[in-house]
Short mmCIF file of C-alpha atoms in Angstrom, two decimals:
data_model
loop_
_atom_site.label_atom_id
_atom_site.label_comp_id
_atom_site.label_asym_id
_atom_site.label_seq_id
_atom_site.Cartn_x
_atom_site.Cartn_y
_atom_site.Cartn_z
CA MET N 1 5.28 52.15 8.28
CA GLN N 2 7.37 53.70 11.01
CA TYR N 3 11.17 54.12 10.95
CA SER N 4 13.41 54.82 13.91
CA HIS N 5 15.18 58.17 14.19
CA GLU N 6 18.50 56.47 13.42
CA VAL N 7 17.19 54.97 10.17
CA GLU N 8 15.55 58.24 9.12
CA ASN N 9 18.94 59.98 9.29
CA MET N 10 20.81 57.34 7.29
CA VAL N 11 22.13 57.98 3.76
CA CYS N 12 20.29 55.90 1.11
CA VAL N 13 22.49 53.23 -0.52
CA ALA N 14 21.38 51.29 -3.62
CA LYS N 15 20.55 47.64 -2.91
CA GLY N 16 22.10 46.24 -6.09
CA PRO N 17 21.08 42.99 -7.82
CA ASN N 18 18.09 40.95 -6.65
CA HIS N 19 18.04 37.42 -8.03
CA GLY N 20 14.98 36.29 -6.08
CA PRO N 21 14.55 33.00 -4.22
CA ALA N 22 16.25 29.80 -5.29
CA PRO N 23 13.93 27.77 -7.54
CA ILE N 24 12.39 24.60 -6.10
CA PRO N 25 11.09 21.55 -8.01
CA GLU N 26 7.31 21.51 -8.32
CA GLU N 27 5.40 19.05 -10.49
CA GLY N 28 8.14 18.77 -13.12
CA LYS N 29 9.03 22.48 -13.17
CA TRP N 30 11.54 24.73 -11.39
CA ILE N 31 9.58 27.47 -9.61
CA GLN N 32 10.72 30.62 -7.84
CA SER N 33 8.00 30.63 -5.19
CA LYS N 34 7.20 34.09 -3.87
CA GLU N 35 3.55 33.69 -2.92
CA ILE N 36 1.33 30.88 -1.63
CA LYS N 37 -0.26 30.48 -5.07
CA ASP N 38 3.18 29.52 -6.42
CA ILE N 39 3.16 26.28 -4.41
CA SER N 40 1.91 22.95 -5.80
CA GLY N 41 2.59 19.32 -4.94
CA LEU N 42 1.46 16.14 -3.21
CA THR N 43 3.29 14.90 -0.14
CA HIS N 44 2.97 13.53 3.39
CA GLY N 45 3.59 14.70 6.93
CA ILE N 46 3.85 12.76 10.19
CA GLY N 47 2.73 14.28 13.49
CA TRP N 48 2.42 13.32 17.15
CA CYS N 49 0.65 14.74 20.19
CA ALA N 50 2.35 16.16 23.31
CA PRO N 51 1.89 12.98 25.44
CA GLN N 52 2.86 10.94 22.33
CA GLN N 53 -0.17 8.76 22.79
CA GLY N 54 -1.11 8.89 19.12
CA ALA N 55 0.23 9.78 15.68
CA CYS N 56 -1.11 11.10 12.40
CA LYS N 57 -0.05 10.71 8.79
CA LEU N 58 -1.43 13.57 6.71
CA THR N 59 -1.38 13.56 2.89
CA LEU N 60 -2.26 16.72 0.96
CA ASN N 61 -2.52 17.37 -2.77
CA VAL N 62 -1.94 21.10 -3.27
CA LYS N 63 -2.60 22.93 -6.54
CA GLU N 64 -1.60 26.60 -6.82
CA GLY N 65 -1.55 26.99 -3.06
CA ILE N 66 -5.02 25.45 -2.46
CA ILE N 67 -5.51 22.08 -0.77
CA GLN N 68 -7.55 20.06 -3.27
CA GLU N 69 -7.27 16.66 -1.57
CA ALA N 70 -6.65 15.54 2.01
CA LEU N 71 -6.07 12.09 3.49
CA VAL N 72 -5.93 11.91 7.29
CA GLU N 73 -4.73 8.65 8.87
CA THR N 74 -4.43 8.23 12.64
CA ILE N 75 -3.32 5.56 15.09
CA GLY N 76 -3.04 5.04 18.83
CA CYS N 77 -5.76 7.35 20.16
CA SER N 78 -9.49 6.72 19.92
CA GLY N 79 -10.39 10.41 20.14
CA MET N 80 -8.07 11.24 17.28
CA THR N 81 -10.30 9.46 14.77
CA HIS N 82 -13.04 12.00 15.50
CA SER N 83 -10.51 14.82 15.29
CA ALA N 84 -9.48 13.47 11.88
CA ALA N 85 -13.12 13.57 10.73
CA MET N 86 -13.29 17.26 11.61
CA ALA N 87 -9.87 17.99 10.09
CA ALA N 88 -10.94 16.37 6.82
CA GLU N 89 -13.85 18.81 6.63
CA ILE N 90 -11.61 21.75 7.51
CA LEU N 91 -8.65 21.18 5.17
CA ALA N 92 -10.07 21.00 1.65
CA GLY N 93 -10.29 24.37 -0.03
CA LYS N 94 -7.90 26.18 2.30
CA THR N 95 -4.52 27.56 1.30
CA ILE N 96 -1.62 25.75 2.93
CA LEU N 97 -0.89 28.90 4.95
CA GLU N 98 -4.48 28.99 6.23
CA ALA N 99 -4.29 25.30 7.12
CA LEU N 100 -1.00 25.81 8.94
CA ASN N 101 -2.64 28.45 11.12
CA THR N 102 -5.95 26.61 11.63
CA ASP N 103 -6.79 24.51 14.68
CA LEU N 104 -7.00 21.02 13.19
CA VAL N 105 -8.56 19.78 16.46
CA CYS N 106 -5.76 17.40 17.46
CA ASP N 107 -2.10 18.07 18.35
CA ALA N 108 -0.89 15.19 16.20
CA ILE N 109 -2.75 16.48 13.13
CA ASN N 110 -1.47 20.02 13.73
CA VAL N 111 2.11 18.75 13.97
CA ALA N 112 1.63 16.68 10.79
CA MET N 113 0.43 19.84 9.03
CA ARG N 114 3.55 21.69 10.18
CA GLU N 115 5.90 18.98 8.97
CA LEU N 116 4.05 18.63 5.68
CA PHE N 117 4.09 22.41 5.13
CA LEU N 118 7.87 22.35 5.38
CA GLN N 119 8.11 19.54 2.83
CA ILE N 120 5.90 21.40 0.37
CA VAL N 121 7.44 24.88 0.60
CA TYR N 122 10.99 23.51 0.39
CA GLY N 123 10.17 21.52 -2.75
CA ARG N 124 10.52 18.09 -1.13
CA THR N 125 7.20 16.76 -2.41
CA GLN N 126 6.53 13.25 -3.65
CA SER N 127 5.43 14.80 -6.96
CA ALA N 128 8.38 17.23 -7.27
CA PHE N 129 9.58 15.76 -10.56
CA SER N 130 6.24 14.45 -11.91
CA GLU N 131 5.07 16.58 -14.84
CA ASP N 132 1.79 18.31 -13.90
CA GLY N 133 1.88 16.51 -10.55
CA LEU N 134 -0.55 13.84 -9.43
CA PRO N 135 -4.30 13.94 -10.14
CA ILE N 136 -6.84 14.60 -7.42
CA GLY N 137 -7.59 11.16 -6.00
CA ALA N 138 -3.95 10.05 -5.90
CA GLY N 139 -4.13 10.04 -2.08
CA LEU N 140 -6.52 7.09 -2.19
CA GLU N 141 -3.88 5.01 -3.97
CA ASP N 142 -1.90 4.93 -0.72
CA LEU N 143 -4.72 2.89 0.79
CA GLY N 144 -4.91 0.11 -1.79
CA LYS N 145 -7.86 -2.24 -2.21
CA GLY N 146 -10.65 -1.74 0.28
CA LEU N 147 -9.35 1.77 1.05
CA ARG N 148 -7.83 0.89 4.41
CA SER N 149 -4.70 2.32 6.01
CA GLN N 150 -1.61 0.13 6.20
CA VAL N 151 -1.51 -0.77 9.88
CA GLY N 152 0.88 -2.98 11.81
CA THR N 153 -0.01 -3.96 15.38
CA MET N 154 2.29 -6.19 17.45
CA TYR N 155 2.38 -6.86 21.17
CA SER N 156 4.87 -8.73 23.33
CA THR N 157 5.85 -9.42 26.94
CA VAL N 158 8.87 -11.05 28.51
CA ALA N 159 6.59 -13.57 30.20
CA LYS N 160 4.55 -14.64 27.18
CA GLY N 161 6.45 -13.50 24.09
CA PRO N 162 5.24 -11.77 20.90
CA ARG N 163 1.76 -11.55 19.39
CA TYR N 164 1.07 -10.54 15.78
CA LEU N 165 -2.30 -8.75 15.76
CA GLU N 166 -2.50 -6.93 12.44
CA MET N 167 -0.28 -6.77 9.36
CA ALA N 168 -0.51 -4.83 6.11
CA GLU N 169 -2.12 -7.98 4.63
CA GLY N 170 -4.93 -7.86 7.17
CA TYR N 171 -6.30 -8.84 10.58
CA VAL N 172 -4.31 -11.73 12.06
CA THR N 173 -6.58 -14.54 13.24
CA ARG N 174 -4.01 -17.21 14.15
CA ILE N 175 -0.25 -17.50 14.48
CA GLY N 176 1.58 -20.75 13.78
CA LEU N 177 4.29 -22.07 16.12
CA ASP N 178 6.99 -24.67 15.52
CA GLU N 179 8.18 -27.33 17.99
CA LYS N 180 10.25 -24.68 19.80
CA GLY N 181 7.21 -22.45 20.24
CA GLU N 182 8.57 -19.86 17.81
CA ILE N 183 6.34 -18.06 15.29
CA ILE N 184 6.83 -19.40 11.76
CA GLY N 185 3.75 -17.97 10.05
CA TYR N 186 0.34 -16.43 10.49
CA GLU N 187 -3.18 -16.55 9.12
CA PHE N 188 -4.95 -13.31 8.25
CA VAL N 189 -8.20 -11.88 6.87
CA LYS N 190 -8.15 -9.15 4.21
CA MET N 191 -10.70 -6.95 5.96
CA GLY N 192 -11.09 -4.32 3.27
CA VAL N 193 -11.55 -6.83 0.47
CA MET N 194 -13.95 -8.90 2.59
CA MET N 195 -16.18 -5.92 3.31
CA GLU N 196 -16.26 -5.02 -0.39
CA MET N 197 -17.39 -8.56 -1.24
CA ILE N 198 -20.11 -8.49 1.43
CA LYS N 199 -21.38 -5.13 0.13
CA LYS N 200 -21.66 -6.67 -3.34
CA GLY N 201 -23.85 -9.52 -2.07
CA THR N 202 -21.43 -12.29 -1.08
CA SER N 203 -22.46 -14.02 2.15
CA PRO N 204 -20.27 -13.17 5.15
CA GLU N 205 -19.24 -16.82 5.55
CA GLU N 206 -18.16 -17.16 1.93
CA ALA N 207 -16.43 -13.76 1.94
CA LEU N 208 -14.51 -14.69 5.09
CA LYS N 209 -13.37 -17.95 3.50
CA LYS N 210 -12.24 -16.27 0.27
CA CYS N 211 -10.40 -13.49 2.10
CA THR N 212 -8.53 -15.72 4.53
CA ALA N 213 -4.92 -16.48 3.63
CA SER N 214 -1.63 -17.22 5.35
CA TYR N 215 2.00 -16.17 5.27
CA GLY N 216 5.25 -17.98 6.00
CA ARG N 217 5.33 -21.66 7.01
CA PHE N 218 1.89 -21.46 8.59
CA ALA N 219 0.74 -24.74 7.03
CA THR N 220 3.57 -26.73 8.67
CA ALA N 221 3.17 -25.31 12.18
CA VAL N 222 2.81 -27.83 15.02
CA LYS N 223 0.55 -25.53 17.01
CA TYR N 224 -1.87 -22.71 16.21
CA ILE N 225 -2.99 -20.05 18.68
CA ASP N 226 -5.32 -17.07 18.67
CA PRO N 227 -2.94 -14.15 19.40
CA ARG N 228 -5.66 -12.25 21.25
CA ASN N 229 -6.97 -14.94 23.56
CA GLU N 230 -4.29 -17.61 24.00
#
C-alpha cells in the first residue's frame, strides 16, 4: 500500500473507540454485517430497461451470503423471457456481490438485482423479523396455484374504451356490459389450474368448463363481448 509524502510525515494519532456497523434485522436476529457471508434474507427487487419497454420482478432467498433460490418474473418484452431463463441459471449459487457484478443478460434484470441488493444489505428484507428466515421454496408461494405470475393486462382507447385482457384470477374471455355500455363484470379462465387438470388426465373441454368463472355482475349484463376481437 502506498502513502503520499504528506501522510508519511504526519504524527500518528490513536483512532479511539470502534463500535462497528449498526446492526440490521436478519431472519429474526440483529446482525452487524461486515462481510457478504453475514447477509441472509428473502426479498424482492423491481427493475426496468433503458427504453422502459419491459420490467422484471426478481425474488432471491439468500442464506449466509449465497443465493439459494431465485424467482425471475418479467413482463412487456418478449426477449426478456429468454434473458430470464439465462439469469435463472446464473444466479443460484452465487454470492449477492457476485450476482450484483454479473451480466444478468437483460437491463431490467440487472436493475432488479441492484435494487434487491440494496434491500438485502440494508436489512429491509421480507424475512427480516422471521426467525430463521423462510425455507428454500418460499419464492414459489408468490405464484400460487398453477405456479403462474400475477399478471394484469388492460388496454383502452378514447375511441373504443377499456378492455380487460388478464386479471390475477386468469385469462379474461368475455366482459359484461350494462345498458349504458359500461363494464360490470368479466368471465375468466384459471389458466394455471386448467393446465394442471389437463396434465392429470382431465379432458381439455371439461377442464375449461371447471376453470371458467366470473366476477362482478357478469351474470346480469345485457351484452357480452370478447375483449380481444370485438
